Tab-separated table of C-alpha atoms in Angstrom:
chain	number	residue	atom	x	y	z
P	7	MET	CA	-24.338	4.047	-7.338
P	8	ARG	CA	-22.023	1.722	-5.433
P	9	THR	CA	-22.650	-2.022	-5.599
P	10	SER	CA	-19.503	-3.469	-3.933
P	11	ALA	CA	-17.302	-4.061	-1.991
P	12	MET	CA	-18.943	-3.973	1.430
P	13	GLY	CA	-16.326	-1.800	3.122
P	14	ASP	CA	-16.379	0.712	0.273
P	15	VAL	CA	-20.173	0.848	0.319
P	16	ALA	CA	-20.044	1.400	4.089
P	17	MET	CA	-17.987	4.580	3.544
P	18	LEU	CA	-20.640	6.143	1.306
P	19	PRO	CA	-23.074	7.093	4.137
P	20	HIS	CA	-20.536	9.578	5.529
P	21	ALA	CA	-20.562	11.508	2.251
P	22	LEU	CA	-24.345	11.291	1.998
P	23	ARG	CA	-24.687	12.597	5.546
P	24	ALA	CA	-22.812	15.769	4.561
P	25	LEU	CA	-24.839	16.116	1.360
P	26	ARG	CA	-28.107	15.654	3.238
P	27	ARG	CA	-27.135	18.253	5.829
P	28	ALA	CA	-26.569	20.852	3.110
P	29	TYR	CA	-29.619	19.831	1.043
P	30	PRO	CA	-32.270	18.478	3.453
P	31	ASP	CA	-34.990	18.416	0.777
P	32	LEU	CA	-32.926	16.624	-1.876
P	33	ARG	CA	-34.318	13.286	-2.987
P	34	ILE	CA	-31.453	10.796	-2.770
P	35	THR	CA	-31.743	7.270	-4.147
P	36	VAL	CA	-28.950	4.779	-3.501
P	37	ALA	CA	-28.429	2.087	-6.134
P	38	THR	CA	-26.908	-0.812	-4.197
P	39	PRO	CA	-27.745	-4.432	-3.275
P	40	LYS	CA	-30.404	-4.908	-0.617
P	41	LEU	CA	-27.849	-6.450	1.753
P	42	PHE	CA	-26.201	-3.056	2.210
P	43	HIS	CA	-29.332	-1.052	3.029
P	44	PRO	CA	-28.649	-1.077	6.823
P	45	PHE	CA	-25.557	1.077	6.252
P	46	PHE	CA	-27.800	3.998	5.305
P	47	GLU	CA	-30.173	3.918	8.255
P	48	GLY	CA	-31.300	7.348	9.408
P	49	LEU	CA	-30.209	9.192	6.258
P	50	GLY	CA	-33.666	9.460	4.728
P	51	VAL	CA	-32.630	7.942	1.399
P	52	ASP	CA	-34.580	5.812	-1.050
P	53	PHE	CA	-33.165	2.666	-2.637
P	54	LEU	CA	-32.935	1.260	-6.130
P	55	GLU	CA	-32.017	-2.360	-5.537
P	56	ALA	CA	-29.102	-3.285	-7.790
P	57	ASP	CA	-29.221	-7.062	-8.202
P	58	THR	CA	-25.850	-7.429	-9.914
P	59	LYS	CA	-25.809	-11.197	-9.453
P	60	GLY	CA	-29.318	-11.622	-10.852
P	61	ARG	CA	-31.542	-9.515	-13.066
P	62	HIS	CA	-29.003	-6.657	-13.367
P	63	HIS	CA	-25.952	-8.833	-14.031
P	64	SER	CA	-25.392	-8.311	-17.767
P	65	LEU	CA	-25.403	-5.386	-20.183
P	66	TRP	CA	-29.119	-5.974	-20.589
P	67	GLY	CA	-29.369	-5.967	-16.827
P	68	MET	CA	-27.818	-2.498	-16.666
P	69	LEU	CA	-30.270	-1.361	-19.328
P	70	ARG	CA	-33.079	-2.731	-17.167
P	71	LEU	CA	-31.678	-0.910	-14.108
P	72	ALA	CA	-31.396	2.342	-16.051
P	73	CYS	CA	-35.023	2.041	-17.156
P	74	GLU	CA	-36.054	1.465	-13.535
P	75	ALA	CA	-34.091	4.543	-12.461
P	76	HIS	CA	-35.644	6.630	-15.230
P	77	ARG	CA	-39.132	5.617	-14.115
P	78	LEU	CA	-38.250	6.833	-10.613
P	79	GLY	CA	-37.515	10.276	-12.021
P	80	ILE	CA	-33.763	10.167	-11.422
P	81	ASP	CA	-32.247	13.244	-13.066
P	82	ALA	CA	-28.607	12.987	-11.932
P	83	VAL	CA	-26.250	10.064	-11.340
P	84	ALA	CA	-23.253	10.046	-9.002
P	85	ASP	CA	-21.191	7.003	-9.935
P	86	VAL	CA	-18.982	6.493	-6.875
P	87	HIS	CA	-17.978	3.004	-7.988
P	88	GLY	CA	-16.138	3.662	-11.233
P	89	VAL	CA	-16.204	0.183	-12.774
P	90	MET	CA	-17.393	-1.028	-16.172
P	91	ARG	CA	-20.849	-1.924	-14.855
P	92	SER	CA	-21.444	1.466	-13.253
P	93	ALA	CA	-20.017	3.271	-16.293
P	94	THR	CA	-22.535	1.432	-18.480
P	95	PHE	CA	-25.343	2.432	-16.137
P	96	ARG	CA	-24.382	6.094	-15.970
P	97	ASN	CA	-23.985	6.382	-19.749
P	98	LEU	CA	-27.374	4.770	-20.287
P	99	MET	CA	-28.784	7.313	-17.841
P	100	ARG	CA	-27.134	10.080	-19.854
P	101	LEU	CA	-29.221	8.917	-22.821
P	102	HIS	CA	-32.275	9.425	-20.587
P	103	GLY	CA	-31.181	13.029	-20.066
P	104	ALA	CA	-29.607	12.667	-16.629
P	105	ARG	CA	-26.534	14.626	-15.587
P	106	ILE	CA	-23.691	12.310	-14.629
P	107	ALA	CA	-20.464	12.446	-12.651
P	108	HIS	CA	-18.074	9.680	-11.644
P	109	ILE	CA	-15.315	9.052	-9.174
P	110	ASP	CA	-11.634	9.617	-9.860
P	111	LYS	CA	-10.070	6.446	-8.462
P	112	GLU	CA	-6.556	7.940	-8.672
P	113	HIS	CA	-4.949	4.747	-9.949
P	114	ALA	CA	-1.687	6.482	-10.897
P	115	GLN	CA	-1.415	8.144	-7.486
P	116	LYS	CA	-2.013	4.825	-5.735
P	117	ARG	CA	0.697	3.108	-7.798
P	118	ARG	CA	3.074	5.947	-6.950
P	119	PHE	CA	2.251	5.649	-3.236
P	120	ILE	CA	3.055	1.929	-3.303
P	121	ARG	CA	6.342	2.523	-5.140
P	122	GLN	CA	7.407	5.213	-2.684
P	123	GLY	CA	6.421	3.227	0.405
P	124	GLY	CA	3.937	4.112	3.088
P	125	ALA	CA	6.493	5.493	5.537
P	126	THR	CA	7.565	8.353	3.259
P	127	ALA	CA	4.763	8.910	0.735
P	128	ALA	CA	2.204	11.665	1.247
P	129	PRO	CA	-1.249	10.244	2.074
P	130	LEU	CA	-3.839	10.233	-0.698
P	131	ARG	CA	-7.253	11.848	-0.589
P	132	HIS	CA	-9.610	9.793	1.563
P	133	THR	CA	-12.218	7.690	-0.237
P	134	VAL	CA	-15.060	9.462	1.608
P	135	LEU	CA	-13.805	12.811	0.307
P	136	ARG	CA	-13.536	11.433	-3.228
P	137	TYR	CA	-17.168	10.362	-2.916
P	138	CYS	CA	-18.004	13.927	-1.888
P	139	ASP	CA	-16.123	15.205	-4.927
P	140	VAL	CA	-18.456	13.265	-7.225
P	141	PHE	CA	-21.506	15.041	-5.757
P	142	ARG	CA	-19.691	18.356	-6.090
P	143	ARG	CA	-19.117	17.698	-9.794
P	144	LEU	CA	-22.898	17.568	-10.104
P	145	GLY	CA	-23.049	21.126	-8.751
P	146	PHE	CA	-23.684	20.523	-5.046
P	147	VAL	CA	-21.765	22.699	-2.610
P	148	PHE	CA	-21.197	21.390	0.918
P	149	ASP	CA	-18.570	20.926	3.614
P	150	ASP	CA	-16.625	17.739	4.187
P	151	PRO	CA	-18.446	15.346	6.549
P	152	ALA	CA	-17.680	15.357	10.234
P	153	PRO	CA	-17.136	11.977	11.922
P	154	ALA	CA	-20.330	10.156	12.839
P	155	LEU	CA	-21.790	10.856	16.264
P	156	HIS	CA	-22.579	8.098	18.700
P	157	ALA	CA	-26.288	7.352	19.034
P	158	GLU	CA	-28.089	4.904	21.264
P	159	ARG	CA	-28.936	1.657	19.488
P	160	PRO	CA	-30.738	-1.439	20.765
P	161	ASN	CA	-28.431	-4.198	21.921
P	162	PRO	CA	-29.348	-7.393	20.037
P	163	LEU	CA	-27.774	-9.519	22.771
P	164	GLY	CA	-29.716	-7.953	25.606
P	165	PRO	CA	-28.914	-5.354	28.257
P	166	ARG	CA	-25.277	-4.705	28.969
P	167	PRO	CA	-24.257	-4.115	32.602
P	168	THR	CA	-22.749	-0.618	32.778
P	169	GLU	CA	-19.648	-1.810	34.637
P	170	GLU	CA	-18.749	-4.433	32.022
P	171	ARG	CA	-16.247	-3.884	29.221
P	172	TRP	CA	-17.268	-5.287	25.848
P	173	VAL	CA	-14.755	-5.629	22.999
P	174	GLY	CA	-15.066	-6.838	19.416
P	175	PHE	CA	-12.344	-8.721	17.511
P	176	ALA	CA	-12.450	-9.010	13.710
P	177	PRO	CA	-9.222	-10.680	12.500
P	178	PHE	CA	-10.538	-11.656	9.068
P	179	SER	CA	-10.707	-10.128	5.605
P	180	ALA	CA	-11.490	-11.293	2.101
P	181	GLN	CA	-7.769	-10.984	1.267
P	182	GLN	CA	-4.919	-12.861	2.929
P	183	GLY	CA	-2.782	-9.725	3.004
P	184	LYS	CA	-5.360	-8.150	5.332
P	185	THR	CA	-6.133	-11.231	7.482
P	186	TYR	CA	-4.412	-11.651	10.838
P	187	PRO	CA	-2.623	-15.041	10.894
P	188	GLU	CA	-4.541	-17.730	12.777
P	189	ASP	CA	-1.828	-18.488	15.325
P	190	LEU	CA	-1.542	-14.796	16.173
P	191	SER	CA	-5.330	-14.495	16.334
P	192	ARG	CA	-5.432	-17.318	18.890
P	193	GLU	CA	-2.847	-15.538	21.003
P	194	ALA	CA	-4.709	-12.229	20.645
P	195	VAL	CA	-7.908	-13.845	21.934
P	196	ARG	CA	-5.972	-15.342	24.867
P	197	LEU	CA	-4.618	-11.892	25.769
P	198	LEU	CA	-7.821	-9.963	25.167
P	199	SER	CA	-10.275	-12.218	26.992
P	200	PRO	CA	-8.989	-11.385	30.521
P	201	ARG	CA	-9.092	-7.667	29.752
P	202	CYS	CA	-12.841	-7.492	29.229
P	203	GLU	CA	-16.025	-9.089	30.489
P	204	ARG	CA	-17.156	-10.079	26.998
P	205	LEU	CA	-15.199	-10.537	23.783
P	206	PHE	CA	-17.086	-10.902	20.493
P	207	ILE	CA	-15.510	-12.449	17.396
P	208	HIS	CA	-16.837	-11.100	14.095
P	209	SER	CA	-16.452	-13.525	11.211
P	210	GLY	CA	-17.867	-14.946	8.051
P	211	GLY	CA	-18.548	-18.607	7.346
P	212	LYS	CA	-16.472	-21.764	6.854
P	213	ALA	CA	-12.967	-21.564	8.391
P	214	GLU	CA	-13.668	-18.178	9.981
P	215	ALA	CA	-16.770	-19.476	11.731
P	216	ALA	CA	-14.922	-22.602	12.832
P	217	PHE	CA	-12.168	-20.508	14.417
P	218	ALA	CA	-14.675	-18.246	16.180
P	219	ALA	CA	-16.624	-21.257	17.478
P	220	GLU	CA	-13.424	-22.834	18.796
P	221	MET	CA	-12.534	-19.642	20.663
P	222	GLU	CA	-16.069	-19.575	22.094
P	223	ARG	CA	-15.625	-23.116	23.425
P	224	THR	CA	-12.197	-22.302	24.840
P	225	TYR	CA	-12.952	-19.054	26.664
P	226	PRO	CA	-16.160	-18.622	28.696
P	227	ASN	CA	-16.489	-14.885	27.950
P	228	VAL	CA	-15.974	-15.202	24.168
P	229	THR	CA	-18.983	-15.116	21.820
P	230	ALA	CA	-18.829	-16.130	18.161
P	231	LEU	CA	-21.258	-13.917	16.244
P	232	TYR	CA	-21.538	-15.784	12.951
P	233	GLY	CA	-25.048	-17.107	12.388
P	234	LYS	CA	-26.417	-15.431	15.508
P	235	ILE	CA	-27.094	-11.905	14.253
P	236	GLY	CA	-27.582	-10.224	10.884
P	237	LEU	CA	-25.762	-7.227	9.444
P	238	ALA	CA	-28.104	-4.605	10.918
P	239	GLU	CA	-27.912	-6.269	14.336
P	240	GLU	CA	-24.128	-6.454	14.078
P	241	MET	CA	-24.040	-2.687	13.610
P	242	ASP	CA	-26.280	-2.306	16.663
P	243	LEU	CA	-23.956	-4.522	18.701
P	244	ILE	CA	-20.844	-2.623	17.601
P	245	ALA	CA	-22.519	0.584	18.764
P	246	ASN	CA	-22.741	-0.995	22.227
P	247	LEU	CA	-19.072	-2.014	22.412
P	248	ASP	CA	-16.273	-0.107	24.126
P	249	CYS	CA	-13.957	-0.706	21.172
P	250	VAL	CA	-13.310	-3.009	18.232
P	251	VAL	CA	-10.091	-4.561	16.957
P	252	SER	CA	-10.333	-4.833	13.187
P	253	MET	CA	-8.219	-5.364	10.129
P	254	ASP	CA	-8.546	-3.129	7.062
P	255	SER	CA	-12.000	-4.620	6.561
P	256	LEU	CA	-15.743	-4.126	6.895
P	257	VAL	CA	-15.966	-4.105	10.703
P	258	MET	CA	-13.667	-1.075	10.852
P	259	HIS	CA	-16.090	0.837	8.624
P	260	LEU	CA	-19.153	-0.385	10.518
P	261	ALA	CA	-17.566	0.911	13.724
P	262	SER	CA	-16.900	4.274	12.076
P	263	LEU	CA	-20.595	4.517	11.110
P	264	VAL	CA	-21.676	4.115	14.751
P	265	ALA	CA	-18.743	6.053	16.295
P	266	THR	CA	-17.179	3.134	18.165
P	267	PRO	CA	-13.386	3.423	18.704
P	268	VAL	CA	-11.292	1.118	16.537
P	269	VAL	CA	-7.861	-0.434	16.960
P	270	SER	CA	-7.066	-1.052	13.292
P	271	VAL	CA	-4.387	-3.533	12.224
P	272	TRP	CA	-2.779	-3.076	8.800
P	273	GLY	CA	-0.649	-5.496	6.816
P	274	ALA	CA	-0.230	-5.457	3.053
P	275	THR	CA	-2.371	-2.322	2.668
P	276	HIS	CA	-1.868	1.129	4.179
P	277	PRO	CA	-4.209	3.764	5.682
P	278	GLY	CA	-2.449	6.402	3.586
P	279	LEU	CA	-4.168	4.972	0.499
P	280	GLY	CA	-7.413	6.526	1.721
P	281	PHE	CA	-9.285	3.617	3.293
P	282	LEU	CA	-8.980	4.227	7.035
P	283	GLY	CA	-12.384	4.226	8.704
P	284	TRP	CA	-13.777	7.765	8.518
P	285	GLY	CA	-13.296	9.420	11.884
P	286	CYS	CA	-11.040	6.649	13.224
P	287	ASP	CA	-8.134	7.988	15.260
P	288	PRO	CA	-4.831	7.540	13.342
P	289	THR	CA	-3.035	7.047	16.671
P	290	ASP	CA	-4.989	3.807	17.098
P	291	VAL	CA	-3.528	2.343	13.896
P	292	LEU	CA	-1.129	-0.581	14.346
P	293	GLN	CA	1.241	-1.176	11.444
P	294	ALA	CA	4.886	-1.895	10.707
P	295	ASP	CA	7.104	0.374	8.620
P	296	LEU	CA	8.635	-2.247	6.355
P	297	PRO	CA	10.274	-1.475	2.993
P	298	CYS	CA	7.970	-4.020	1.306
P	299	ARG	CA	4.692	-2.405	2.370
P	300	PRO	CA	2.264	-1.482	1.169
P	301	CYS	CA	2.507	-3.964	-1.672
P	302	SER	CA	-1.022	-3.540	-3.026
P	303	VAL	CA	-4.090	-1.347	-2.761
P	304	PHE	CA	-6.558	-4.028	-1.667
P	305	GLY	CA	-4.293	-6.709	-0.161
P	306	ALA	CA	-4.869	-9.214	-2.956
P	307	LYS	CA	-1.213	-9.533	-4.016
P	308	LEU	CA	0.632	-12.586	-2.709
P	309	CYS	CA	3.443	-11.849	-0.272
P	310	ARG	CA	6.757	-11.825	-2.120
P	311	TYR	CA	8.406	-13.531	0.876
P	312	GLY	CA	5.541	-15.930	1.541
P	313	ASP	CA	5.348	-15.176	5.268
P	314	TYR	CA	3.258	-11.961	5.450
P	315	ARG	CA	5.830	-10.425	7.759
P	316	CYS	CA	3.911	-7.148	7.664
P	317	LEU	CA	1.109	-8.786	9.651
P	318	ARG	CA	3.391	-10.731	11.969
P	319	ALA	CA	5.202	-7.531	12.891
P	320	VAL	CA	2.011	-6.391	14.651
P	321	THR	CA	2.087	-8.689	17.668
P	322	PRO	CA	-0.876	-9.819	19.778
P	323	GLN	CA	0.728	-8.048	22.751
P	324	MET	CA	0.684	-4.760	20.813
P	325	ILE	CA	-3.030	-5.270	20.160
P	326	ALA	CA	-3.780	-6.122	23.782
P	327	ASP	CA	-1.806	-3.133	25.064
P	328	LYS	CA	-3.617	-0.755	22.708
P	329	VAL	CA	-7.016	-2.147	23.737
P	330	GLU	CA	-6.131	-1.865	27.412
P	331	ALA	CA	-5.121	1.782	26.938
P	332	MET	CA	-8.315	2.494	25.002
P	333	LEU	CA	-10.488	0.880	27.682
P	334	ALA	CA	-8.735	2.928	30.363
P	335	ILE	CA	-9.547	6.127	28.477
P	336	ARG	CA	-13.153	5.080	27.927
P	337	ASN	CA	-13.617	4.245	31.612
P	338	SER	CA	-11.821	7.292	33.010
């Protein structure tokens, strides 16, 4: 069970891939919202749709979900979410006779990492490995997952000429501490657009979509993706890109699922907290070693200085240079 957030759900398939490889005949059912089903393509899993904003929202909703799971014959629950809602679900399933295990979110270790500072603290166990640990507590024995392998996927935007370089740019996040400042994003687009034949801007709605649309109007080779493709198609497109520039956000994890190289930009958060895209090359991480970072686990804390200097320390030129080097390697 994992019902949010999108990036955390997108890390779960890596753990399930390792579990499936060791137990090919195991029946695996993923309890998650329908929106996230594309993440699990090719894993041979079933789904129990968790409608946490609708019929499964309340305590009675969790009881309803547990009854649905019991009718499916579920006999073990791996709670990889570790929140009050999932704890209620797993304990209700225990009453149905199911074995249960839940994730250790290592809150104390994360607080210690933040106090010590990312430059000197030892990295924590990766989230994907902590997901694997939950399955192991249920008695399953298997190796840690290898990085995803690249597989051919249909291109939702049509055939791509082999000589062209296609790059994705995802400067946004749900948290300000993980969102690249707009003025720097504009400069990054200006620097990236001449370095590739097509540049795609991944975004959500409202202000993000407005920014992406403006960049599309300004640069002939820029395409704003919002409203043009769905989540499954976005994964297909990312699989057809040479590389993606992403914050500590969903697009980084989507790229890791389809084995597309990522230039990841980090601000208030830190890859040492265990959230780097699984299989992403740590040498492609762009971050500044400042005494004030990381300041939070998820980037939700307001900047104590008010200027998000951690993000501004990663310049658009640094991003463009890293992309150019990555494209040179890909085309060599």
